[in-house]
PDB file of C-alpha atoms in Angstrom:
ATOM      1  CA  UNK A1247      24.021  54.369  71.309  1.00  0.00           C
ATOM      2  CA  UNK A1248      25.371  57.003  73.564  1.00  0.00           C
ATOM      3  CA  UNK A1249      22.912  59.943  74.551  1.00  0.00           C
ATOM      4  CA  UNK A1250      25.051  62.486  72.396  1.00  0.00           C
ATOM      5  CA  UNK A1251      24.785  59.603  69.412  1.00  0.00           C
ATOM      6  CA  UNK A1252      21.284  59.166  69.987  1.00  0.00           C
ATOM      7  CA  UNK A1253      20.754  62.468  69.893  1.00  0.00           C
ATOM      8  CA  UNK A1254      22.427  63.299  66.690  1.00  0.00           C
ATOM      9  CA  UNK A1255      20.231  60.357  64.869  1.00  0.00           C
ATOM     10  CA  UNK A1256      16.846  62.488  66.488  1.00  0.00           C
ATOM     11  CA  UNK A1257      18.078  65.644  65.140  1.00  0.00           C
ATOM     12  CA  UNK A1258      18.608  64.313  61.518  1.00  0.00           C
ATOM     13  CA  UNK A1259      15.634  62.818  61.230  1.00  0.00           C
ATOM     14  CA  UNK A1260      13.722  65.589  61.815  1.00  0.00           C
ATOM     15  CA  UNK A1261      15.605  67.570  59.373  1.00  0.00           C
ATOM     16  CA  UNK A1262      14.282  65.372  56.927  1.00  0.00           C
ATOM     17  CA  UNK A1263      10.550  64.895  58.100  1.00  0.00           C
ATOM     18  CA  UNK A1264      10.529  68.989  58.158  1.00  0.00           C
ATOM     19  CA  UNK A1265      12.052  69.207  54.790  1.00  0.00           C
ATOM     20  CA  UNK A1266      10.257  66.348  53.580  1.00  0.00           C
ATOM     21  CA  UNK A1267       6.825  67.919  54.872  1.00  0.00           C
ATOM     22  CA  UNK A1268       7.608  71.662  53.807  1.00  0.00           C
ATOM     23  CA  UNK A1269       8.106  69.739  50.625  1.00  0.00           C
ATOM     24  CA  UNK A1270       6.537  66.685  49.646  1.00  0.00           C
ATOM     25  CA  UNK A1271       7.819  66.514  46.256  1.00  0.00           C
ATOM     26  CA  UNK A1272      11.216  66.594  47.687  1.00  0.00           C
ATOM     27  CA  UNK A1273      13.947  63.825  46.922  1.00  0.00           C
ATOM     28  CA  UNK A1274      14.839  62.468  50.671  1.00  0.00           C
ATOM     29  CA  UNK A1275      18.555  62.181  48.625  1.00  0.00           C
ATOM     30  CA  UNK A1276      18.312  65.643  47.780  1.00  0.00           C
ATOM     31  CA  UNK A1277      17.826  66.768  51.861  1.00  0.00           C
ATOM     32  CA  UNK A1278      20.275  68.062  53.936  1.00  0.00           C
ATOM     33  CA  UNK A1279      20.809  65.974  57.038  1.00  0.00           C
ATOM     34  CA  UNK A1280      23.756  67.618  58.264  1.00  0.00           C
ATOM     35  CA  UNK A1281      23.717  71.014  60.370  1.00  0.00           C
ATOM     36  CA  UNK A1282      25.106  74.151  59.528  1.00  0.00           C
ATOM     37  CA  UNK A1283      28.859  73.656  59.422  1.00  0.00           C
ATOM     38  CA  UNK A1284      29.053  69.794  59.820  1.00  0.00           C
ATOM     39  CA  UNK A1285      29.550  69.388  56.423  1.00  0.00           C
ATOM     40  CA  UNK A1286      32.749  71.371  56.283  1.00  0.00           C
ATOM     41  CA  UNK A1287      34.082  69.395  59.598  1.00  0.00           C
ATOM     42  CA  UNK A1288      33.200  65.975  58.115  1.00  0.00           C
ATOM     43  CA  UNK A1289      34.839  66.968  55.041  1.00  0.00           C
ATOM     44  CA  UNK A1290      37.336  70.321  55.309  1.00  0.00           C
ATOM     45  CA  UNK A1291      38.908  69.273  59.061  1.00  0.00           C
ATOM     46  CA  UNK A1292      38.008  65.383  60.118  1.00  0.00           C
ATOM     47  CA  UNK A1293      39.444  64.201  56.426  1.00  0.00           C
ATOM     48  CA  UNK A1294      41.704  67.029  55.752  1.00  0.00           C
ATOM     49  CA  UNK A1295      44.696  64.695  55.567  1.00  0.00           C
ATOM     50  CA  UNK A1296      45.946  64.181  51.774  1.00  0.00           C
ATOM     51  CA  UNK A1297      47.591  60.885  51.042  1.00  0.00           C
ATOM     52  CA  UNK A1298      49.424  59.761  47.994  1.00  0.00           C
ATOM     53  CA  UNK A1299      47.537  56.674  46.303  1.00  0.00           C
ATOM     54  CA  UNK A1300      49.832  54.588  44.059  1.00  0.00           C
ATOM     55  CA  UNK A1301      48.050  54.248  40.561  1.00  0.00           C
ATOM     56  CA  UNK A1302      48.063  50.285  40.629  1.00  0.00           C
ATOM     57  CA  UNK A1303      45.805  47.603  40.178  1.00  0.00           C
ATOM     58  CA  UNK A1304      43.669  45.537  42.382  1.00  0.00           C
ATOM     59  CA  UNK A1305      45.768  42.627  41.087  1.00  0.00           C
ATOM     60  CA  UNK A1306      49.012  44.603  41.943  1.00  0.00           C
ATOM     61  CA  UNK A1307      48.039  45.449  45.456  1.00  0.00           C
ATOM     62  CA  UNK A1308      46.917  41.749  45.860  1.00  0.00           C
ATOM     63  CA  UNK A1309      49.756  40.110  45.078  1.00  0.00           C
ATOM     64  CA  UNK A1310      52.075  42.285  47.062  1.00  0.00           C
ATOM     65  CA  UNK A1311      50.010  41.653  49.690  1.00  0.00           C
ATOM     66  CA  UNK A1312      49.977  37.908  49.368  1.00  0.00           C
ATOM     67  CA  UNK A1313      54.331  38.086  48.494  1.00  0.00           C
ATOM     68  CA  UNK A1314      54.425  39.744  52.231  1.00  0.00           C
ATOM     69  CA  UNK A1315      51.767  37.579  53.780  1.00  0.00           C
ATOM     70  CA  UNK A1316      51.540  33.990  52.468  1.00  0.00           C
ATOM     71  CA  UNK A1317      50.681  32.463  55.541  1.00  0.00           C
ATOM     72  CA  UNK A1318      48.053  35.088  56.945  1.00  0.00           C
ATOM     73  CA  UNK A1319      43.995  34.084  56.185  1.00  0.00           C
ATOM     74  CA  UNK A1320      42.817  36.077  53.572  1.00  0.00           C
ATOM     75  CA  UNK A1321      39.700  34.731  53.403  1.00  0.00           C
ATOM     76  CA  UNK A1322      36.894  32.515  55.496  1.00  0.00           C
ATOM     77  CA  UNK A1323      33.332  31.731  54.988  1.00  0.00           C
ATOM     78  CA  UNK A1324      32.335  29.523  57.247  1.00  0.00           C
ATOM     79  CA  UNK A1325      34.083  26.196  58.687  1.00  0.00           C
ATOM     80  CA  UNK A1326      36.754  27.155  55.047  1.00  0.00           C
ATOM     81  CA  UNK A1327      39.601  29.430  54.900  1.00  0.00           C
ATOM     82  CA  UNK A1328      42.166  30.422  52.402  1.00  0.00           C
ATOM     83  CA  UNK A1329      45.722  31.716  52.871  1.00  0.00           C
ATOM     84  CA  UNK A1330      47.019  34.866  50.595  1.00  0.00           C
ATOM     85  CA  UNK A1331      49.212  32.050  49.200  1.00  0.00           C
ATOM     86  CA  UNK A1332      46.359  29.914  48.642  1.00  0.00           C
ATOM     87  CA  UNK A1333      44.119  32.179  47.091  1.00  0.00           C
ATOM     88  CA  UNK A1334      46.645  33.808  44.393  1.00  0.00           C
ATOM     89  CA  UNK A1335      47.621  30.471  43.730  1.00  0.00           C
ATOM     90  CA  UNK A1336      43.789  29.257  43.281  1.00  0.00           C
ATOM     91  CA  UNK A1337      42.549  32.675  41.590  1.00  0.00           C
ATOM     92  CA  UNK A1338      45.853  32.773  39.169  1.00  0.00           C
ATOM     93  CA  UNK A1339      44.314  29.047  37.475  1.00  0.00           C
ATOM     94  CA  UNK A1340      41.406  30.788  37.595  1.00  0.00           C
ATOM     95  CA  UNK A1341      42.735  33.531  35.778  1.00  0.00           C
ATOM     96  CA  UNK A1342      45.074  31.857  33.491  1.00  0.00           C
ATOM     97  CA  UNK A1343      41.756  29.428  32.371  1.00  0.00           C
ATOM     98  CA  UNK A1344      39.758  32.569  31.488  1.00  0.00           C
ATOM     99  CA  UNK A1345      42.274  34.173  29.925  1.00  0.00           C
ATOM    100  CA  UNK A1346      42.739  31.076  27.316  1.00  0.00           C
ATOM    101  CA  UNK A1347      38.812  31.179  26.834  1.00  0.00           C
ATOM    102  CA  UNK A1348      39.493  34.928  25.719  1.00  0.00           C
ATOM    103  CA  UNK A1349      38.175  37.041  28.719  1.00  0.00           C
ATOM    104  CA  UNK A1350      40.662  40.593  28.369  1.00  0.00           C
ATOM    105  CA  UNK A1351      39.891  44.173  29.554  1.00  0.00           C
ATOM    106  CA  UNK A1352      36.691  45.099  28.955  1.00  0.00           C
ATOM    107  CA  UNK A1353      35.305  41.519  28.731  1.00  0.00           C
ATOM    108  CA  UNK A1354      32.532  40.619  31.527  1.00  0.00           C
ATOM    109  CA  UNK A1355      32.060  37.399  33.178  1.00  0.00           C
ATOM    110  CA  UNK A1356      29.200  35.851  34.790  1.00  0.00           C
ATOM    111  CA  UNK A1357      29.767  34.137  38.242  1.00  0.00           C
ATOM    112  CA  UNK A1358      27.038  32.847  40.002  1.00  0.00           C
ATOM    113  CA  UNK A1359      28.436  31.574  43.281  1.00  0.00           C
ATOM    114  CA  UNK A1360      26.985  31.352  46.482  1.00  0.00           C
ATOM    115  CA  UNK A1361      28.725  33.466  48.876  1.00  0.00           C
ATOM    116  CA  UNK A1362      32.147  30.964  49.436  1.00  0.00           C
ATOM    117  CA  UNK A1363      35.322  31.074  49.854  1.00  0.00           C
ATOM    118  CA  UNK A1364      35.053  29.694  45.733  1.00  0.00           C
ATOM    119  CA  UNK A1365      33.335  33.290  44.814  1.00  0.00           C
ATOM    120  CA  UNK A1366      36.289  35.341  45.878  1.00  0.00           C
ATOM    121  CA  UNK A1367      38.792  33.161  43.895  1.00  0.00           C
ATOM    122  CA  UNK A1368      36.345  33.620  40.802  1.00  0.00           C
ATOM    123  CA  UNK A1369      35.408  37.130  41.196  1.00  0.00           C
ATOM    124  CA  UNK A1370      39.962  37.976  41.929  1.00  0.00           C
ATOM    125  CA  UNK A1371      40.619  35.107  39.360  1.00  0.00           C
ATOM    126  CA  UNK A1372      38.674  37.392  37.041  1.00  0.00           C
ATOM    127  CA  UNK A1373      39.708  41.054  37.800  1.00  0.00           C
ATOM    128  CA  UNK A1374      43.622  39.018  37.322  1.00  0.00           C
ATOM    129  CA  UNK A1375      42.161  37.956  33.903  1.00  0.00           C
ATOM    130  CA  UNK A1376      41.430  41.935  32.921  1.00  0.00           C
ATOM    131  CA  UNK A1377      37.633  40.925  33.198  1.00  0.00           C
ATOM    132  CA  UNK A1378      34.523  42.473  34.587  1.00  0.00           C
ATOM    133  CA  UNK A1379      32.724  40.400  36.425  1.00  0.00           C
ATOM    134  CA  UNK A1380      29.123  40.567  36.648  1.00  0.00           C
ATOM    135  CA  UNK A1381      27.102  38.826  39.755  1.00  0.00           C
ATOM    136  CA  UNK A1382      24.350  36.726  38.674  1.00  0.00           C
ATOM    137  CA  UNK A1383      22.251  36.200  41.906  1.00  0.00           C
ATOM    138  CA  UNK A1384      21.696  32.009  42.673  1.00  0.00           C
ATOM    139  CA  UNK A1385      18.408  32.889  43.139  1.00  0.00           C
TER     140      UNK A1385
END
């Protein structure tokens, strides 16, 4: 970290050891970490700027992004790698399989996956399907 960085991190923690220690029954959620007027420059002028956000779907924005993109990696865990092409392709069987087995909006699926390139196709194939998908750790 920079000195003015560092420096912040100092100050913030010592907000919450004195608020913490004036306190003890305090929340550490509950304290205020910021100083006097940060708050309103983190929020009021550093994300000031409004932007429209289409009301679409994760599925939506995926495939438009995969229509303009085919070729681009999407996805890689380690030595594998899937193209926006590949993966629609891969998570609409996915999709299309759950959805004869039933799985609709507001249905939940279990997928326990090791983190692959395999998890993302079931975990998109599902949110495709109208699913919920609920990690089950392999653990």
């Amino acid at each position: 970290f920079d000195r003015e960085t560092a420096q912040s991190i100092a100050e913030r923690f010592v907000r919450v050891l004195v608020a913490v220690a004036e306190d003890p029954g305090a929340r550490v959620g509950a304290v205020e970490v910021l100083a006097p007027g940060e708050r309103e420059r983190l929020l009021g002028d550093w994300n000031g700027v409004t932007r429209e956000v289409r009301d679409v779907s994760l599925p939506v924005l995926f495939g438009e992004q995969a229509a303009r993109t085919p070729d681009a990696v999407a996805v890689v865990a380690g030595e594998r790698s899937l193209t926006y092409a590949e993966l629609d392709a891969w998570s609409n069987r996915v999709a299309r399989w759950l959805i004869a087995r039933g799985v609709r909006a507001e249905s939940f699926v279990g997928v326990m996956l090791p983190r692959s390139v395999e998890l993302v196709v079931a975990l998109l194939g599902v949110v495709k399907a109208g699913g919920a998908y609920v990690p089950v750790d392999v653990d």
